[in-house]
XYZ file of C-alpha atoms in Angstrom:
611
model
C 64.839 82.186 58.824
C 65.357 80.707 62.130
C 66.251 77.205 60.760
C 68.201 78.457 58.548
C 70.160 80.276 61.394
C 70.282 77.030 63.065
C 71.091 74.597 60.209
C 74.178 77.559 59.429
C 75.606 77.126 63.052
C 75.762 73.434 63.067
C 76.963 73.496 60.260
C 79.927 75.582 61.261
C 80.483 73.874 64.510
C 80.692 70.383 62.218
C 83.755 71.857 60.635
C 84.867 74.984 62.434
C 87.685 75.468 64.786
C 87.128 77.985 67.296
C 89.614 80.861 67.305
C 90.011 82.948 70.056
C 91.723 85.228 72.659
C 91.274 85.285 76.165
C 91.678 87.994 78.544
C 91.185 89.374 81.678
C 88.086 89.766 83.378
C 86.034 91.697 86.489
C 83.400 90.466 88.216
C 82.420 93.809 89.594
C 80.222 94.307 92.810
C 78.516 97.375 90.757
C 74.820 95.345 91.457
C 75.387 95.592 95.278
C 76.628 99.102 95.481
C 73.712 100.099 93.150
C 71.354 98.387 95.598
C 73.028 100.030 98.745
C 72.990 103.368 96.605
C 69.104 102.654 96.799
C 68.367 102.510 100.733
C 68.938 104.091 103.820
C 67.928 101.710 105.497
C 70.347 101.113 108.990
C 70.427 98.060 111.654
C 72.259 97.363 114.981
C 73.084 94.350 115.926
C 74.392 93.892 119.669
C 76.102 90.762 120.128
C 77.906 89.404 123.044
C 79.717 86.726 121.742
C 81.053 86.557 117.910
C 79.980 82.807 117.889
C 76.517 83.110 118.541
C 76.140 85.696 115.637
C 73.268 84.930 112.984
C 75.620 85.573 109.634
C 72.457 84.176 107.898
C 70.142 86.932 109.053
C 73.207 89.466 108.454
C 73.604 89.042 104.957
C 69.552 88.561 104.346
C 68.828 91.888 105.764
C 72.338 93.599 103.710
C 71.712 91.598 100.257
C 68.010 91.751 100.480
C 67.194 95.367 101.433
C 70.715 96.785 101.250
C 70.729 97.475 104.656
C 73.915 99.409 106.546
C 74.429 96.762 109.476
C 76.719 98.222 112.690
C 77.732 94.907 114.772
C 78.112 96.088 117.990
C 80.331 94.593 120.543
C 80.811 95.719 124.357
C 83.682 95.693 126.739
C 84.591 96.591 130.121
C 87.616 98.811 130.182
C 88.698 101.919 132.504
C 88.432 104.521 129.992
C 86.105 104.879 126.921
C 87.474 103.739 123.769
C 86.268 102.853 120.420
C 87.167 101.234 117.278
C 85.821 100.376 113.669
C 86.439 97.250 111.189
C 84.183 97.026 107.697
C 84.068 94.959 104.997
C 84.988 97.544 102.499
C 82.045 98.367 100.246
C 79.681 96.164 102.047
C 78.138 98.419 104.253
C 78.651 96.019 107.110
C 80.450 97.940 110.285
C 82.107 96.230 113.442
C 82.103 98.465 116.314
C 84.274 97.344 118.787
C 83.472 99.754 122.355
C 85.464 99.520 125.406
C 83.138 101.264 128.435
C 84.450 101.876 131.789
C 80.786 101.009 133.635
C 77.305 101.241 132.698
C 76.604 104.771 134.283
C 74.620 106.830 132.360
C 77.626 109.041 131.752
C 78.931 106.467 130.021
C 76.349 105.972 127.925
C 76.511 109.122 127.196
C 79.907 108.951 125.012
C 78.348 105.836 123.822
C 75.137 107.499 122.182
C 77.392 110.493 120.685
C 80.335 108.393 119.345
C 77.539 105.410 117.986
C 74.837 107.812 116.488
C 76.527 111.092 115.718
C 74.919 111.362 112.067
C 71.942 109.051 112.761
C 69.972 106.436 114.610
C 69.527 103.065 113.064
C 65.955 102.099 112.273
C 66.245 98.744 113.923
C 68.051 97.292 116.628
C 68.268 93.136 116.912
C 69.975 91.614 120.262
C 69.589 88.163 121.683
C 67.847 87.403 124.911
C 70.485 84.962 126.093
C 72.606 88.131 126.384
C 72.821 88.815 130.323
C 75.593 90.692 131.291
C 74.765 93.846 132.883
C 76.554 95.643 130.684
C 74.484 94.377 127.509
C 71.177 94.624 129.749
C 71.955 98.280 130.448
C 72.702 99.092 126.678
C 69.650 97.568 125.915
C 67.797 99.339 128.585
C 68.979 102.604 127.359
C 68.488 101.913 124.290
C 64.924 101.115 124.574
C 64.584 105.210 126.422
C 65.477 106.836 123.440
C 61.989 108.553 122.137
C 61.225 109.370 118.608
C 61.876 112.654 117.694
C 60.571 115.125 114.822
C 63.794 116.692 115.028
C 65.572 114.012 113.830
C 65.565 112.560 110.560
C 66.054 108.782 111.198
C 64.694 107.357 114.993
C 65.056 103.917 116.030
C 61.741 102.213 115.107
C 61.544 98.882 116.472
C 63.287 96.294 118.645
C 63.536 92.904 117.765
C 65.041 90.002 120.176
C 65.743 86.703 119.242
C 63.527 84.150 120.584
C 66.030 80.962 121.972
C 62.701 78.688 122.615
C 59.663 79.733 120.834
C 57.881 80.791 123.891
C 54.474 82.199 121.733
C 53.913 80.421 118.670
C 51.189 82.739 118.031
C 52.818 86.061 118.164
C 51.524 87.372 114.872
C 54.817 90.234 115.125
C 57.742 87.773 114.961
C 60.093 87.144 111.969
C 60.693 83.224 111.092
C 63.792 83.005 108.895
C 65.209 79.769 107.677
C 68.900 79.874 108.592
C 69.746 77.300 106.524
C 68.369 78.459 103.092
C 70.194 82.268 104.099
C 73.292 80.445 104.564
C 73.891 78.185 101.281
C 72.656 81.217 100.019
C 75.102 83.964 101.006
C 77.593 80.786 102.069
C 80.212 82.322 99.910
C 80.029 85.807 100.755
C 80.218 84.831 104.602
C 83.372 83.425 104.224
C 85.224 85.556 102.233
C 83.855 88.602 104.304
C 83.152 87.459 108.301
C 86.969 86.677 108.280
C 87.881 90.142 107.278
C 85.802 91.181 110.923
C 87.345 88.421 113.151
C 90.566 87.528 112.467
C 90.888 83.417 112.090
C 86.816 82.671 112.810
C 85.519 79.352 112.305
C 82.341 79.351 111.003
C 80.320 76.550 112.642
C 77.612 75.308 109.938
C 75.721 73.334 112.639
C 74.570 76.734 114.340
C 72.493 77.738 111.080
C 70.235 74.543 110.550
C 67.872 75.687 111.772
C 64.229 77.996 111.925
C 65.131 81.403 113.877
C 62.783 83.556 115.156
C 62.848 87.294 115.917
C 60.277 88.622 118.496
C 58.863 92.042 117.893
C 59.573 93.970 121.337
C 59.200 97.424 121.198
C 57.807 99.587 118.045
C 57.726 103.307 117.715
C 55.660 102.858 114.480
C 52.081 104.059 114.620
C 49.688 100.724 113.646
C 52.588 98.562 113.679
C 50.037 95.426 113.974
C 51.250 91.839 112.306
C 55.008 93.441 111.571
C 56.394 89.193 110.711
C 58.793 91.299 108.217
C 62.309 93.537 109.672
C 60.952 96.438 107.728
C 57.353 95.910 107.607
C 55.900 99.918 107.831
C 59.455 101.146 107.145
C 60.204 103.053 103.182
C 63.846 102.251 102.369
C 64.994 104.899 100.709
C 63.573 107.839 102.350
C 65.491 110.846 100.370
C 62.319 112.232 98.796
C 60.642 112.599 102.018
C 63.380 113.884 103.982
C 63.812 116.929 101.465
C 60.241 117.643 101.481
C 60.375 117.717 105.449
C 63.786 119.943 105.816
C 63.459 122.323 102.252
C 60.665 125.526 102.841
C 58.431 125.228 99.778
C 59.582 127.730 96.497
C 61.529 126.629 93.274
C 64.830 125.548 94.879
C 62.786 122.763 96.749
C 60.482 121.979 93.648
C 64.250 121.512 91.549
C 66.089 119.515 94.179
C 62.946 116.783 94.470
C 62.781 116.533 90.720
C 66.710 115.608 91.023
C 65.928 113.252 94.118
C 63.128 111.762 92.094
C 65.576 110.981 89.263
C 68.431 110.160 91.369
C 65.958 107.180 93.075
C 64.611 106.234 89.078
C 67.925 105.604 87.816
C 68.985 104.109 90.740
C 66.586 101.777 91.294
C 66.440 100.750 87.213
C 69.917 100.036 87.047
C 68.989 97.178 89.374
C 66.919 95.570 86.965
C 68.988 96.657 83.781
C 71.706 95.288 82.172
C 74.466 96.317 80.137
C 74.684 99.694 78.310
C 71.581 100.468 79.876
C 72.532 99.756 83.386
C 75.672 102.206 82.915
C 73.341 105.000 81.609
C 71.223 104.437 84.719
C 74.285 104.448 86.807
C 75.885 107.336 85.394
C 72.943 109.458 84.632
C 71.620 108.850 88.710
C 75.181 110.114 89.688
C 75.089 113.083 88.139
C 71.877 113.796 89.484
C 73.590 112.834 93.145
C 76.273 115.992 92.343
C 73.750 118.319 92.383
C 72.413 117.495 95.394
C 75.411 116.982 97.054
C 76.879 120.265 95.583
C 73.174 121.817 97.003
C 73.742 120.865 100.696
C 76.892 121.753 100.983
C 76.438 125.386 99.569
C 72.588 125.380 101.176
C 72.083 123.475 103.942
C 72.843 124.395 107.505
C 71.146 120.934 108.776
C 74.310 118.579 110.202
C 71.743 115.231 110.331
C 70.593 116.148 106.305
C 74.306 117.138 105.308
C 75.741 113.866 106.652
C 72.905 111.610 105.030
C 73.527 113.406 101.512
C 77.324 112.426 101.841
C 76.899 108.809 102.369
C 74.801 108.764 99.426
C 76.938 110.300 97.437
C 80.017 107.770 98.561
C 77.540 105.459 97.716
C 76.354 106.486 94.259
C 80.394 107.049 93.688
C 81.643 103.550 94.600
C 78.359 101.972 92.487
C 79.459 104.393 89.506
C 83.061 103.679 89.445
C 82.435 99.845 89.729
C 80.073 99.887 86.510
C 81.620 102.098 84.348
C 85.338 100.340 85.364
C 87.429 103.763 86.224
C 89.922 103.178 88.897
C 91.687 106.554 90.333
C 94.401 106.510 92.396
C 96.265 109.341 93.941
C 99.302 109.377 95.537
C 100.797 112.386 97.473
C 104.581 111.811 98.376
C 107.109 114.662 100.213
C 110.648 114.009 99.476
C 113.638 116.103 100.434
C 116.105 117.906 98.552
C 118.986 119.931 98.739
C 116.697 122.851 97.999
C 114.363 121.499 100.745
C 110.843 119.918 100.744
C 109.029 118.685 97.551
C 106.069 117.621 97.061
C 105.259 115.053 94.388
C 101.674 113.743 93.127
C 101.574 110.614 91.415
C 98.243 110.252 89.627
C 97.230 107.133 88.088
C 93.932 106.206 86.299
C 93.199 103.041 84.383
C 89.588 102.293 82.747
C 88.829 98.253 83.088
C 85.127 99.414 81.219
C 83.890 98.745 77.767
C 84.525 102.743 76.893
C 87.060 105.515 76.354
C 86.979 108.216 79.016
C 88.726 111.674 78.352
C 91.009 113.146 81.783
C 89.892 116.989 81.260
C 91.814 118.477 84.473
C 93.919 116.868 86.793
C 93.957 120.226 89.605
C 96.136 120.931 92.948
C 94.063 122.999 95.268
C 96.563 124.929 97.456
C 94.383 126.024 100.581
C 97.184 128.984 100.968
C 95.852 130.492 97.482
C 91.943 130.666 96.091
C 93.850 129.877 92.523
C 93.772 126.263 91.393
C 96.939 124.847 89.779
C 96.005 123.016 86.512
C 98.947 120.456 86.110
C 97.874 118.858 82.983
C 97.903 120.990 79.682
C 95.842 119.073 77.659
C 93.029 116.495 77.766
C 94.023 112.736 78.018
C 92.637 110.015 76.272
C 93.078 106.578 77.730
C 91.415 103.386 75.705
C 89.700 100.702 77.466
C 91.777 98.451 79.570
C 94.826 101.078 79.406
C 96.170 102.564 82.327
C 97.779 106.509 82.814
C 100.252 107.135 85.291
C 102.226 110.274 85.701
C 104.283 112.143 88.418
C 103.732 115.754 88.768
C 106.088 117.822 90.681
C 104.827 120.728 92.845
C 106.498 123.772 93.716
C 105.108 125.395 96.728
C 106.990 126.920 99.989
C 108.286 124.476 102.524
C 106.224 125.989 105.333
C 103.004 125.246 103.476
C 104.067 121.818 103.125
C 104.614 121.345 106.656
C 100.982 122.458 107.914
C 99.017 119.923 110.272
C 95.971 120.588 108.486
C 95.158 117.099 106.416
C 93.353 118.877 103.688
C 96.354 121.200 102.866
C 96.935 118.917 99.939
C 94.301 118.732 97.995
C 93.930 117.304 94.361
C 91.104 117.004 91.957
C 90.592 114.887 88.693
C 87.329 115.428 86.157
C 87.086 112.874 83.997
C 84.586 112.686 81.088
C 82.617 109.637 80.937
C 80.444 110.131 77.564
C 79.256 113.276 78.374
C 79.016 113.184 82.166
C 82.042 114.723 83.960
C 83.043 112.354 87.137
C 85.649 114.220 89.462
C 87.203 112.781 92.627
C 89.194 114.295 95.092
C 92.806 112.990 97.103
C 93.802 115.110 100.209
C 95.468 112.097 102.123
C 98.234 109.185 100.513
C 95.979 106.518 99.370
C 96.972 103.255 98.209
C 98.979 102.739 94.841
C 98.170 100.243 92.430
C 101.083 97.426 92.241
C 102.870 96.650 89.129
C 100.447 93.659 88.334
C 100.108 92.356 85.058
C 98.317 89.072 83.392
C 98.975 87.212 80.248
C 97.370 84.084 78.340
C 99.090 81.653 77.123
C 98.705 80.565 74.281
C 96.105 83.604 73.627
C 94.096 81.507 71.090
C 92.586 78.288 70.182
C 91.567 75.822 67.384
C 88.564 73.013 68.472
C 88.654 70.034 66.432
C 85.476 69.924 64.324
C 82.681 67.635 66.123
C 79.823 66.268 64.856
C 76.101 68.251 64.666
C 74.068 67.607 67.567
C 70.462 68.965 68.149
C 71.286 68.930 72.092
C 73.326 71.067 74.671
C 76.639 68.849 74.665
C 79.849 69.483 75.868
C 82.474 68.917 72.504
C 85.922 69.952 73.647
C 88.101 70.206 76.953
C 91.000 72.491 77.200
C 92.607 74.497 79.312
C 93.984 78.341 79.351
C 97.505 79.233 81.035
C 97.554 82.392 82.968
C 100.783 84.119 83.786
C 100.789 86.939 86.433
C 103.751 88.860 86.207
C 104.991 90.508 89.075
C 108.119 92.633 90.448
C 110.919 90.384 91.919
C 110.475 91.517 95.807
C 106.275 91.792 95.474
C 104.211 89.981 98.214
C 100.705 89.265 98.591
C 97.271 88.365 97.783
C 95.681 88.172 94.564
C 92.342 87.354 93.196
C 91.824 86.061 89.358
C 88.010 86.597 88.335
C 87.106 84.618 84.970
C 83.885 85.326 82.280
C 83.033 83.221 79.830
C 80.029 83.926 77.003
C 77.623 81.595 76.229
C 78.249 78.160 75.602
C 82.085 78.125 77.202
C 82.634 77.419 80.515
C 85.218 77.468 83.247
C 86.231 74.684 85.220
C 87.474 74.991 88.978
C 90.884 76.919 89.394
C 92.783 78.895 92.077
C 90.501 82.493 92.390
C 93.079 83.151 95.638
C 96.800 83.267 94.733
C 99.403 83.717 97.502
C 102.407 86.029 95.281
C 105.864 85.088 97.298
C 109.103 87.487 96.680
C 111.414 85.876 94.954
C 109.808 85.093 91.675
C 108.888 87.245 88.816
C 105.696 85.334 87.807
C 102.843 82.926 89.009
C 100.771 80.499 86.543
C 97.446 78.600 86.972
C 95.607 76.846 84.530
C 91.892 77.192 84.419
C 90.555 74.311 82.615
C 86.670 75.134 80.196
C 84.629 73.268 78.071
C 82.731 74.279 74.860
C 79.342 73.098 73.716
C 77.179 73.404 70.785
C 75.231 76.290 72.490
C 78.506 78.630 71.600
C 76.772 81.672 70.126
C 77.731 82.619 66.153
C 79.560 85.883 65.474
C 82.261 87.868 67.916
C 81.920 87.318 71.551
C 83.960 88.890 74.749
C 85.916 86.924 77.408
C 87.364 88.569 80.078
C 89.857 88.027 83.419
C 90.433 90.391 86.132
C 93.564 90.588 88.483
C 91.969 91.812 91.528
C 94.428 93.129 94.343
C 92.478 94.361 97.709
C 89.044 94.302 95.258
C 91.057 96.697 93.577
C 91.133 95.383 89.846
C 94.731 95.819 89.092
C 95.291 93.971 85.492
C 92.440 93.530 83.222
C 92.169 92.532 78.860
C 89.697 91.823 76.877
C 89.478 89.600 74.069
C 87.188 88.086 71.314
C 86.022 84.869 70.720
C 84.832 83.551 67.440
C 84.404 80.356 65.392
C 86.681 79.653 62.314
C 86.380 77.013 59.715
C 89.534 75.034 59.019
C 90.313 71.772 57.394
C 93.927 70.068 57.797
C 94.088 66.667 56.594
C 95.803 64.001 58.477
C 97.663 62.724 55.420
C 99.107 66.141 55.038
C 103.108 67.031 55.953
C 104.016 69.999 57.312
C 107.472 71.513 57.664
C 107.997 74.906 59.387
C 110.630 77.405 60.466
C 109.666 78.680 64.094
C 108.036 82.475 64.339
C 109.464 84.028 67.304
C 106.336 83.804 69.387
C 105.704 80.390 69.140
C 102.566 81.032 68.010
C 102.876 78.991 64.361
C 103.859 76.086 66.970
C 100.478 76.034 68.759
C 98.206 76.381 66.032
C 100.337 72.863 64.352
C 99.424 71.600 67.866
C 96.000 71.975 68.255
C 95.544 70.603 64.417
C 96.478 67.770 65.481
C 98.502 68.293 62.164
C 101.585 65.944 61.185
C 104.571 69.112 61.599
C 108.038 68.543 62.072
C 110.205 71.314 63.003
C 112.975 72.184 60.958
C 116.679 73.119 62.203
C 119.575 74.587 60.270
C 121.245 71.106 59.061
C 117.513 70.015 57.253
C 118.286 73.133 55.375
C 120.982 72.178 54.042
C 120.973 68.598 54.472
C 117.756 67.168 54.978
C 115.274 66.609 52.049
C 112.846 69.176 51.983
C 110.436 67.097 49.376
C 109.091 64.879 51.940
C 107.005 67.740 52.840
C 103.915 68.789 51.761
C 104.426 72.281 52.755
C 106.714 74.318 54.967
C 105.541 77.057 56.591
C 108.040 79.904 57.166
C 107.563 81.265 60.768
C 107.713 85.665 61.018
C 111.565 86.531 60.960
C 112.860 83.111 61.348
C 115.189 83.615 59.041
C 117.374 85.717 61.216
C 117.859 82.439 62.675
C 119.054 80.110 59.974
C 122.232 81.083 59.028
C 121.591 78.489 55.835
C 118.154 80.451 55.311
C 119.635 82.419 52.292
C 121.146 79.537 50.853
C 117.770 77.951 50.082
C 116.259 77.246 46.638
């Protein structure tokens, strides 16, 4: 059966023509916000100066165990300040802290701004950092003592080792910089930029062995620790609701939810497809209850906080997989009849399935009534987008309160049979008018001869148009599948979109070989503004069979798409295109055939006249 198989697709590629459209695709980050979803795990790294930072070690320690990494950079200034940069859903935090002096008062404000919903479990500094303002933090840092009171303590200390003063130390880490950085080479510069404005990246700094002393451990038996988080769990929820629940049938039902929550989770990382979305979706749910449990239950601050960064978590992995995008916008506008308020909600679904939009609420914090301001439940189709504006009437002086979470608004949407709700109560970005086209959406392959081997048998190319409004400005990223056996060739991912055009176009040359499965196959291309995917299609790809001789003429009348044109073209077919005179003039015999293009007639005023 399997030759036959075989034998039946070369015989198809010897005289098939491969038909297809292409599309838009995402290259989602749903496996590393399932993997951060997974761990709690939470470093500190204390740097000094941004150029002696060990990227390599960074993004081994955030790829590898999904760790949340805080840099953590000091300054002398006369009054405390403080201020946050992340690489959005990377979990990896700059902390940029202005101190006045290294009193412990100081510290103080440090401690509370730095750790006020938990410690990290490691802390990593350099030993070649000796200002006194670094040697204090450290110093300090070093005092703080375990405590059962706390959920998360920091657990070890780990200083990197300049010259390799005890080869022996059986509690150091040896990482090869080198290997970590052609590894995550990519993700370092996209990402460090978005940190440090303009930073050069100097290669030279990474070839090399580094080495990571153990220094201080508040683990019990912490003998031969050569790994970060050697006698440290990652993902701790299970314990940490046996320690702060009191024993009965609530705690017995929120561990069975934990325990499920961590299963899906954790399967989804070594799932793929339909089954990875289940995973996804069903662990989310799971993460609602809880979430729902500690807010109604729990009067532990530490426990409450921990919950809601999973939950962001588990949201952000969810949305990613299952391709929903929700945006909210909340606009005031005035009128002759005074302050409006205006919501304009917009959903699009970029995933292989239909979701249904149940409720779309406003939650006036004036009245315990929600306002329901759709009437019935909206279906949107993969790869379709729903955008409407909603008008609210509500008293002007409720519209002018200082509270941020006096406008509140609510979605549920229905994934399958899993309801998904998110929440706006500030203005939060809006999706540009974006969109992405193919040209020409299909494509014929001149047949090739049968080959037992993986060979490439056609080059082409694929024009993509981004259409855009006249005055828009801005980055854009174009992300580009292929299934088996096609492949892409190098192109602009990074597009620079200028005002004063309406459009951009770049080509992205692929190749086909033999190993181009049989039957339908998906291609996809996303428009990614902000990783936001703004413009995304889908298409099927498929071989057909097709035989033009050489010998053959071909006559045709123009369809208004153009796209009788390209097929002639890709034939390699003798065509001529016919004009109004060769109507009436010309002599149509010469022809083999002519091929009459979809309303061309309308054209040809001689079209009629024809017998």
């Amino acid at each position: 059966m399997l030759l036959i198989e075989k034998r039946l697709q070369q015989l198809i590629y010897a005289f098939g023509i491969l038909l297809f459209s292409l599309s838009i695709v995402v290259n989602s980050n749903a496996a590393d916000l399932a993997k951060y979803a997974s761990s709690d795990l939470s470093v500190l790294y204390l740097f000094e100066d941004e150029k002696e930072i060990d990227w390599p070690t960074i993004y081994y320690l955030n790829d590898n165990f999904g760790a949340a990494i805080h840099l953590v950079y000091l300054i002398e200034k006369p009054d405390y300040s403080s201020s946050l940069t992340e690489v959005e859903n990377k979990e990896i935090y700059l902390h940029r802290i202005g101190l006045p002096d290294s009193e412990p008062s100081s510290f103080k404000m440090l401690f509370a701004d730095l750790f006020k919903t938990r410690y990290p479990d490691i802390v990593i500094f350099d030993e070649r950092s000796n200002k006194s303002l670094y040697k204090a933090f450290r110093s300090e840092l070093k005092k703080i003592q375990p405590s059962q009171n706390n959920l998360f303590n920091i657990l070890k200390f780990y200083e990197y080792a300049a010259e390799d003063k005890n080869p022996e130390n059986n509690n150091s880490v040896v990482l090869n910089s080198r290997e970590f950085y052609n590894r995550y080479k990519d993700r370092i510069q996209l990402e460090v930029p978005q940190l440090f404005a303009n930073y050069e990246i100097l290669v030279d700094k990474f070839d090399r062995i580094r080495k990571y002393n153990l220094v201080q451990s508040n683990l019990p038996n912490s003998e031969n620790e050569n790994n970060f988080i050697g006698g440290i769990t990652d993902f701790r929820l299970l314990s940490i609701i046996d320690s702060i629940l009191v024993d009965g049938p609530m705690k017995k039902t929120i561990a069975g939810q934990a325990k499920k929550y961590s299963a899906f989770f954790k399967s989804s990382l070594y799932s793929f497809g339909k089954s990875k979305v289940d995973n996804i979706v069903a662990g989310f749910r799971e993460m609602r209850y809880l979430r729902q449990h500690a807010r109604v239950n729990s009067q532990h601050p530490e426990y409450n906080a921990y919950i809601e960064d999973l939950y962001q978590k588990a949201e952000r992995a969810t949305l990613a997989l299952v391709g929903i995008n929700w945006d909210g916008k909340i606009v005031l506008r005035d009128s002759p009849q005074g302050t409006r308020l205006k919501f304009i909600a917009s959903i699009s679904v970029d995933g292989p399935k239909e979701v249904e939009v149940n409720s779309i609420l406003f939650h006036p914090y004036w009245d315990s009534v929600d306002v329901a301001l759709n009437d019935s439940i909206i279906q949107i189709q993969p790869h379709q987008s729903y955008v409407k504006e909603f008008l609210i009437e509500s008293d002007r002086s409720y519209l002018e309160a200082q509270n941020p979470d006096s406008l509140a608004f609510s979605v549920e949407i229905m994934y399958g049979q899993i309801p998904l709700r998110f929440t706006n109560k500030i203005p939060v970005w809006k999706k540009p008018e974006l969109h992405v086209n193919l040209e020409p959406n299909f494509y014929f392959v001149k047949p090739f001869p049968e080959v037992d081997i993986d060979k490439v048998v056609a080059n082409l190319n694929v024009k993509v148009i981004i259409s855009k409004p006249y005055d828009y400005t801005g980055m854009a990223k174009i992300e580009f599948t292929t299934p088996m056996g096609l492949y892409a060739g190098a192109y602009r991912q990074d597009i620079q979109l200028t005002a004063g055009t309406l459009n951009e176009t770049i080509r992205i040359p692929f190749t086909i070989s033999n190993l181009f499965e049989l039957g339908t196959q998906l291609q996809i291309v996303h428009l990614k503004i902000d990783n936001a995917i703004v413009a995304s299609d889908t298409s099927k790809v498929r071989i057909a069979s097709c035989n033009i001789s050489d010998t053959r003429k071909i006559g045709f009348l123009p369809d208004e798409d153009g796209k009788l044109e390209d097929i002639l073209s890709m034939t390699d077919a003798a065509y001529r295109p016919l004009t109004d005179r060769t109507l009436v003039k010309g002599d149509l015999e010469a022809y083999d055939v002519i091929v009459i293009g979809t309303n061309s007639f309308r054209k040809y005023d001689s079209f009629s006249k024809l017998k």
